[in-house]
PDB file of C-alpha atoms and ligand atoms in Angstrom:
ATOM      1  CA  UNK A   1     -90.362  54.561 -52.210  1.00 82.00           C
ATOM      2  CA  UNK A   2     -92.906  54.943 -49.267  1.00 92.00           C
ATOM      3  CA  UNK A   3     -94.274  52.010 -47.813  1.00 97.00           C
ATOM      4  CA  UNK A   4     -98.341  51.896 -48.822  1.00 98.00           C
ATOM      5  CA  UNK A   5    -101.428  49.804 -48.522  1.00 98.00           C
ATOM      6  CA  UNK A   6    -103.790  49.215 -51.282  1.00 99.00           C
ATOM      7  CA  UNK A   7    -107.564  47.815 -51.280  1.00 99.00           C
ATOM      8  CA  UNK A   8    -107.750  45.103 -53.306  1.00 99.00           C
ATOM      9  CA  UNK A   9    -111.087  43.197 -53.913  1.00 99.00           C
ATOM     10  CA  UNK A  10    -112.014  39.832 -55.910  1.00 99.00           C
ATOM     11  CA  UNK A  11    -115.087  40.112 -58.134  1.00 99.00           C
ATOM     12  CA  UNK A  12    -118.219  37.781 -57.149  1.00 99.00           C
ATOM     13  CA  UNK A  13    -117.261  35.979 -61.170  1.00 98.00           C
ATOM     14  CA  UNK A  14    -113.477  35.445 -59.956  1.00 98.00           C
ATOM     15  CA  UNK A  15    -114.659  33.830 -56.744  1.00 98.00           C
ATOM     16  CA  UNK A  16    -117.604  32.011 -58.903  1.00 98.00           C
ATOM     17  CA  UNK A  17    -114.604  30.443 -61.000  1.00 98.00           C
ATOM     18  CA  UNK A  18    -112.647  29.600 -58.578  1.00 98.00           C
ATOM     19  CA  UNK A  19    -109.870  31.912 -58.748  1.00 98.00           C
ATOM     20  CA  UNK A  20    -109.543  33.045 -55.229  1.00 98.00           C
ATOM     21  CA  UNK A  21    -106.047  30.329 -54.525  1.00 98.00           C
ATOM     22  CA  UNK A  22    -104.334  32.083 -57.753  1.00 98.00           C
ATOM     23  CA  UNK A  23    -105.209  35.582 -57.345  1.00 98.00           C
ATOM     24  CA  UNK A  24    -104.397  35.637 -53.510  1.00 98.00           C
ATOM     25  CA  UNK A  25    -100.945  33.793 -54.265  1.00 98.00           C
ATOM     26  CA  UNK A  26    -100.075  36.383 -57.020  1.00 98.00           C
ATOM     27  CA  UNK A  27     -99.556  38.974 -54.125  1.00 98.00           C
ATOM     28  CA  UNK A  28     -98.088  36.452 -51.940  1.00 97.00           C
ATOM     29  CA  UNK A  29     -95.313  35.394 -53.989  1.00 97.00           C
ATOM     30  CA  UNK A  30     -94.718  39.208 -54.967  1.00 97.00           C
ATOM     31  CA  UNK A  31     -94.161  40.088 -51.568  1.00 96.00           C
ATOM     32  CA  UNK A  32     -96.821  41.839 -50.447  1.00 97.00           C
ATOM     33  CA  UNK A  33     -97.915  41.951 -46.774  1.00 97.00           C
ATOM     34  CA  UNK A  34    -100.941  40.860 -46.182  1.00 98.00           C
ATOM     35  CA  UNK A  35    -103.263  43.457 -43.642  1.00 98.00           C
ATOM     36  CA  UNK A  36    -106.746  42.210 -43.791  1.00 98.00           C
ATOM     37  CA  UNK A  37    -109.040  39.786 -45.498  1.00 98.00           C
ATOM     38  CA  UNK A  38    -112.737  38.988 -45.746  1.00 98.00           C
ATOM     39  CA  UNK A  39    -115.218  37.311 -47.760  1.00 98.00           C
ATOM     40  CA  UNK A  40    -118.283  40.071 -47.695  1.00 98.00           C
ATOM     41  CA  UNK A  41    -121.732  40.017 -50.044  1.00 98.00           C
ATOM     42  CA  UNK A  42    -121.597  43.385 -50.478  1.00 98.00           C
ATOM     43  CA  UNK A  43    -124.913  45.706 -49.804  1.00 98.00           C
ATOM     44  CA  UNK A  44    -125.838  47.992 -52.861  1.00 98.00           C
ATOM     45  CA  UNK A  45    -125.270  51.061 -50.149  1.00 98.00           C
ATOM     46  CA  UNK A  46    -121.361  49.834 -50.057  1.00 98.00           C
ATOM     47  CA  UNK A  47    -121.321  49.390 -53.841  1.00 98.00           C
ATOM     48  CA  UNK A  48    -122.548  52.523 -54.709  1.00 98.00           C
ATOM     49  CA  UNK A  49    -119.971  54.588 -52.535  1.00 98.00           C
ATOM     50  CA  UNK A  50    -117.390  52.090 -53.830  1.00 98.00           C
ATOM     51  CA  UNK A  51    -118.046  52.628 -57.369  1.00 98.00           C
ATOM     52  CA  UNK A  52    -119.089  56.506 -56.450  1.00 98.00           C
ATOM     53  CA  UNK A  53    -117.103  57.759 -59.158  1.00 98.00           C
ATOM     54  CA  UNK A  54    -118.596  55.974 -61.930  1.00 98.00           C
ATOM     55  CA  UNK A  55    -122.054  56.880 -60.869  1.00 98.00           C
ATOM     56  CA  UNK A  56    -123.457  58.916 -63.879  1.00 98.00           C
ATOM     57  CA  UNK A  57    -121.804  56.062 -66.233  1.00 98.00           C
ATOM     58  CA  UNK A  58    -124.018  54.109 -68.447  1.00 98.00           C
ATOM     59  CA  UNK A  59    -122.833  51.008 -66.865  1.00 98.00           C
ATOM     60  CA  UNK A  60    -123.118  52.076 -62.789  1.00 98.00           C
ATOM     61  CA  UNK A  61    -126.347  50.294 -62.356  1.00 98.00           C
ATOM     62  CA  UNK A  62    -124.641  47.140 -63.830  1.00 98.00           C
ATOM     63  CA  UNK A  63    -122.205  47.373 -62.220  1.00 98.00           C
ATOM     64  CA  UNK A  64    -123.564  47.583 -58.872  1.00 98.00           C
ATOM     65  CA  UNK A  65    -125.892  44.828 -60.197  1.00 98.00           C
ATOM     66  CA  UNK A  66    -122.749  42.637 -60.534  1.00 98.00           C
ATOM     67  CA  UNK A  67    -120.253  43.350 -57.332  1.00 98.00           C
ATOM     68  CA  UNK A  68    -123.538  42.977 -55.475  1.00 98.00           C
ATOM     69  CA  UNK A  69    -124.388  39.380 -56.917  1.00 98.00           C
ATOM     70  CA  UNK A  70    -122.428  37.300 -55.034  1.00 98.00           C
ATOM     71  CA  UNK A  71    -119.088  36.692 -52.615  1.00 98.00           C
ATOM     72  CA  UNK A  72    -116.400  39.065 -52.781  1.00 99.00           C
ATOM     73  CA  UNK A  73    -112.880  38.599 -51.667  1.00 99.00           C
ATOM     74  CA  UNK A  74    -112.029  41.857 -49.578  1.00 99.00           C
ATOM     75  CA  UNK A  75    -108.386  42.562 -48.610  1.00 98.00           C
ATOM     76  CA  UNK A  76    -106.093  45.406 -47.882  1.00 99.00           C
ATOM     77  CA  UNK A  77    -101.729  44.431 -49.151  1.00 98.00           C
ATOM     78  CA  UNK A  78     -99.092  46.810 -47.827  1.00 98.00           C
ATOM     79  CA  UNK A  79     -95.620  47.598 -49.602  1.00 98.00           C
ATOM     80  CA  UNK A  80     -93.225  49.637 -50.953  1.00 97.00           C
ATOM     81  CA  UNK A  81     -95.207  51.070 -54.137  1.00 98.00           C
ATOM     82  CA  UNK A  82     -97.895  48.574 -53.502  1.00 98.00           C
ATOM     83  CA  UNK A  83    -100.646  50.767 -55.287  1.00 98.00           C
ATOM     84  CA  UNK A  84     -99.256  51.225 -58.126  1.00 98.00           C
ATOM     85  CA  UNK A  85     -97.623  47.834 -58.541  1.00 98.00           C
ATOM     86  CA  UNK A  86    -101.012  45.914 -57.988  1.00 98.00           C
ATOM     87  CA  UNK A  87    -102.864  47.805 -60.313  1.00 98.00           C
ATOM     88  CA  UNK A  88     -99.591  46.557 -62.774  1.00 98.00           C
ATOM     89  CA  UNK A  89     -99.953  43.036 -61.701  1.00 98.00           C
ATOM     90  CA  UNK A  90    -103.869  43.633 -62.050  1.00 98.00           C
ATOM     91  CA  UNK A  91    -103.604  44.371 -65.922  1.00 98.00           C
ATOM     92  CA  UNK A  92    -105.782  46.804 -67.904  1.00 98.00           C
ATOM     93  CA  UNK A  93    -109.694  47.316 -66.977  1.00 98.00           C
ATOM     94  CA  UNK A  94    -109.823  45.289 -70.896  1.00 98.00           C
ATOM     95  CA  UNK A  95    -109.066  41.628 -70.274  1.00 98.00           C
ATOM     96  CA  UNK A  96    -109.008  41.397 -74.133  1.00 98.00           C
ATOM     97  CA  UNK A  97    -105.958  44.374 -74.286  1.00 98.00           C
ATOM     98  CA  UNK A  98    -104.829  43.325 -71.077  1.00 98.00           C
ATOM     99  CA  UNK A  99    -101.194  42.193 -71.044  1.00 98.00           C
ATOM    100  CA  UNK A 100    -100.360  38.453 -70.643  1.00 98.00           C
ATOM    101  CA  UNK A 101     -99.334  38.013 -67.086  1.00 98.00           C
ATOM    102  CA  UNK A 102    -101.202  39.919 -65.650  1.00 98.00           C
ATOM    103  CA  UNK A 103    -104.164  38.935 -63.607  1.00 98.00           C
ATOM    104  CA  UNK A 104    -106.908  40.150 -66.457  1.00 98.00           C
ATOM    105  CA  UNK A 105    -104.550  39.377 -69.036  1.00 98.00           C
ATOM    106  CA  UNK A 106    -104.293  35.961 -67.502  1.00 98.00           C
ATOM    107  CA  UNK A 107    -107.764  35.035 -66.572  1.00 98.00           C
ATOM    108  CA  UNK A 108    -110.187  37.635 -67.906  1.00 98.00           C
ATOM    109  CA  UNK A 109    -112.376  38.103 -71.073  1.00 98.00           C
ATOM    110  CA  UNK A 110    -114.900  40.871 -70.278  1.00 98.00           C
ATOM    111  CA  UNK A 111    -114.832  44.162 -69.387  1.00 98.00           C
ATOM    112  CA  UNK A 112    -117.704  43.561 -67.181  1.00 98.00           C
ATOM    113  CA  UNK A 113    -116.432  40.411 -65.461  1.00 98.00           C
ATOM    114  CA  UNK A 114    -113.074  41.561 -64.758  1.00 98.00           C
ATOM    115  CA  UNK A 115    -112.124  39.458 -61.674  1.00 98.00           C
ATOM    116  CA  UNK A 116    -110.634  41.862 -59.759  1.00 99.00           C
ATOM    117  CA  UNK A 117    -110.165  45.620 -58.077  1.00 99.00           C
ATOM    118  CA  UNK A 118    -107.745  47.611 -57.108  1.00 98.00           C
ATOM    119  CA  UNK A 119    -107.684  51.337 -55.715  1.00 98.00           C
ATOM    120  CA  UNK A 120    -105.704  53.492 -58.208  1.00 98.00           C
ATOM    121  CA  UNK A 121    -104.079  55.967 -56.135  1.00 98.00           C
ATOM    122  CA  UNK A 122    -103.245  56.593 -52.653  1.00 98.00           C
ATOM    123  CA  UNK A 123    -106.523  58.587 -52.217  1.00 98.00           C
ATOM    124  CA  UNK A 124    -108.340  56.441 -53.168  1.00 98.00           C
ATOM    125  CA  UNK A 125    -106.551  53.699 -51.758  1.00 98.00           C
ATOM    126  CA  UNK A 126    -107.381  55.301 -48.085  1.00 98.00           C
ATOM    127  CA  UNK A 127    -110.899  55.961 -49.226  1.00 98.00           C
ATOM    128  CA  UNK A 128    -111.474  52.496 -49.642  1.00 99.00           C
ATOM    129  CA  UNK A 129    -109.838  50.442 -46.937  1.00 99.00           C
ATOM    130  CA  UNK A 130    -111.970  52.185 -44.702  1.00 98.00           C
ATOM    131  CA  UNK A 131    -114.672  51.977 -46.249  1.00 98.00           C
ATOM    132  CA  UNK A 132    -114.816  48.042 -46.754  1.00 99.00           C
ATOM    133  CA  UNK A 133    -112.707  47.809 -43.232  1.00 98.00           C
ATOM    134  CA  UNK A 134    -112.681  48.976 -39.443  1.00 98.00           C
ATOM    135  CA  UNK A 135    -109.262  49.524 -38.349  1.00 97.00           C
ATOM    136  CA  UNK A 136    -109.570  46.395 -35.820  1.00 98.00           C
ATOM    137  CA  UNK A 137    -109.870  44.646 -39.080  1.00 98.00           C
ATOM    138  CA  UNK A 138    -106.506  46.045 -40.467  1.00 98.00           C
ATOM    139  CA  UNK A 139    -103.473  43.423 -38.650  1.00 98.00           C
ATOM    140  CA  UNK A 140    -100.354  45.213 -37.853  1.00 96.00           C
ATOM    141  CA  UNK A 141     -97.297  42.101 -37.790  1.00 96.00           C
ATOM    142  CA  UNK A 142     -93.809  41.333 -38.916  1.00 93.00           C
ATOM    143  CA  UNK A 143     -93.055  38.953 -41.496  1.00 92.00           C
ATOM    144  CA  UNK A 144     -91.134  36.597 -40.170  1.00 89.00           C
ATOM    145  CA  UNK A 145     -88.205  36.779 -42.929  1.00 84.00           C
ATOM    146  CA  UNK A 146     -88.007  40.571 -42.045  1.00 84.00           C
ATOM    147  CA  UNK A 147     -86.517  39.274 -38.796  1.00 81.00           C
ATOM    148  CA  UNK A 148     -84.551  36.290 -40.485  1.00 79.00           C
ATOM    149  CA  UNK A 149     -80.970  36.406 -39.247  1.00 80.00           C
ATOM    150  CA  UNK A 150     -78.076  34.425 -38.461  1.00 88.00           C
ATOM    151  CA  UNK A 151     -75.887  35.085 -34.983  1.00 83.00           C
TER     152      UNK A 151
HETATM  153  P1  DAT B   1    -110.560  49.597 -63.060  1.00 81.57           P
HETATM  154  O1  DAT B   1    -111.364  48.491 -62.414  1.00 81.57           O
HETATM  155  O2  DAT B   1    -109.490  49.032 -63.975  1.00 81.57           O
HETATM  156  O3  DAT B   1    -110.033  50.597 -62.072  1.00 81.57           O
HETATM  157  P2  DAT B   1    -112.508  51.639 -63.811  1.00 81.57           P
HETATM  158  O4  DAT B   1    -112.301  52.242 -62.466  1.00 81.57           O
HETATM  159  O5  DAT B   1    -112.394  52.518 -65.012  1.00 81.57           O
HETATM  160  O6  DAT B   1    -111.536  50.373 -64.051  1.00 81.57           O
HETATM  161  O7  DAT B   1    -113.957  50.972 -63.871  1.00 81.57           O
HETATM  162  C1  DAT B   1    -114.433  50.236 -62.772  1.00 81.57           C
HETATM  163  C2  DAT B   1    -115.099  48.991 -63.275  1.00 81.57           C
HETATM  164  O8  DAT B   1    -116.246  49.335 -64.039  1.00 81.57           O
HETATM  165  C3  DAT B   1    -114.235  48.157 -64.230  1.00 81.57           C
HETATM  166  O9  DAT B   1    -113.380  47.266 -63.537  1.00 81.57           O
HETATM  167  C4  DAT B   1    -115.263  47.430 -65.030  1.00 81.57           C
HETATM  168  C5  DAT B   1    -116.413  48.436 -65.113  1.00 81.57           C
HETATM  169  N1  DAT B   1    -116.342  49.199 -66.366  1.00 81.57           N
HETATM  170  C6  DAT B   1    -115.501  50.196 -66.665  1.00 81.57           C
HETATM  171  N2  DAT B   1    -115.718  50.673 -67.889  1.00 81.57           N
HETATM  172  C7  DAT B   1    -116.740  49.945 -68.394  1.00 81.57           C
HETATM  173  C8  DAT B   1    -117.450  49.937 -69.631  1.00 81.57           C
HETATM  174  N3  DAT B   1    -117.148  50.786 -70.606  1.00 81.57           N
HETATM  175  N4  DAT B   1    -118.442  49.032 -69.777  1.00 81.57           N
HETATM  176  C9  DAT B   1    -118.763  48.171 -68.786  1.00 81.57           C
HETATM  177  N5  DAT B   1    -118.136  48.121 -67.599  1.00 81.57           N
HETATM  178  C10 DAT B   1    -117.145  48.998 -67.406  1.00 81.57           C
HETATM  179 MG1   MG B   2    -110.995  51.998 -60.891  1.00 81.57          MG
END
């Protein structure tokens, strides 16, 4: 499996309730590496592109309305699989049918106040890292325990 990186966002209601500790230490205690973080507001410009695909849904403006309303916890993980595995830890898009252990399934009620993105393939994975992050934002480094030997 080829190693990938994956945007991953907190919602403006998941860092509202506090959640930004537990969802960040999810990833951490997977494994993940983490490349980049920021706390953004985002403009409706960066929203819209974001949620590009889901423009001519009945819920876009809402939508926008929402990721738009407050801090958002911006960061890009890299890993073997990552993509794929983070939308697993992620859980469903419905909290309700979301499965327990998963973030949604964990912490989440409503579809619209879902605590959390992630990009859901490796286009769209690229698509978004850069466009929430310039590549000076994106840290290249070794783990430590990837060097973690004995003589
Ligand atoms: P996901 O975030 O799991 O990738 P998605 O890409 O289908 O889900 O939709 C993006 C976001 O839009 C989703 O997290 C919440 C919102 N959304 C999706 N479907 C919705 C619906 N039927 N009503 C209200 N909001 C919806
Ligand atoms: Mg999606």
């Amino acid at each position: 499996m080829t190693v990938e990186r994956t945007f991953v966002a907190i919602k403006p209601d998941g860092v509202q309730r506090g959640l930004v500790g537990e969802i960040l230490s999810r990833f951490e205690r997977k494994g993940f590496k983490l490349i980049a973080l920021k706390q953004i507001i985002p403009s409706r410009d960066l929203a819209e592109k974001h949620y590009g695909v889901h423009s001519e849904r009945p819920f876009f403006a809402g939508l926008v309305d929402f990721i738009t309303s407050g801090p958002v916890v911006a960061m890009v993980w890299e890993g073997e699989g990552v993509i794929s595995s983070s939308r697993r830890l992620i859980g469903g898009t419905k909290p309700l049918e979301a499965e327990p252990g998963t973030i949604r399934g964990d912490l989440a009620m409503n579809i619209g106040r879902n605590v959390i993105h992630g990009s859901d393939g490796p286009d769209t994975a690229a698509f978004e890292i850069s466009l929430w992050f310039n590549s000076e934002e994106l840290n290249n480094w070794i783990p430590a325990d990837q060097v973690w030997r004995v003589e």
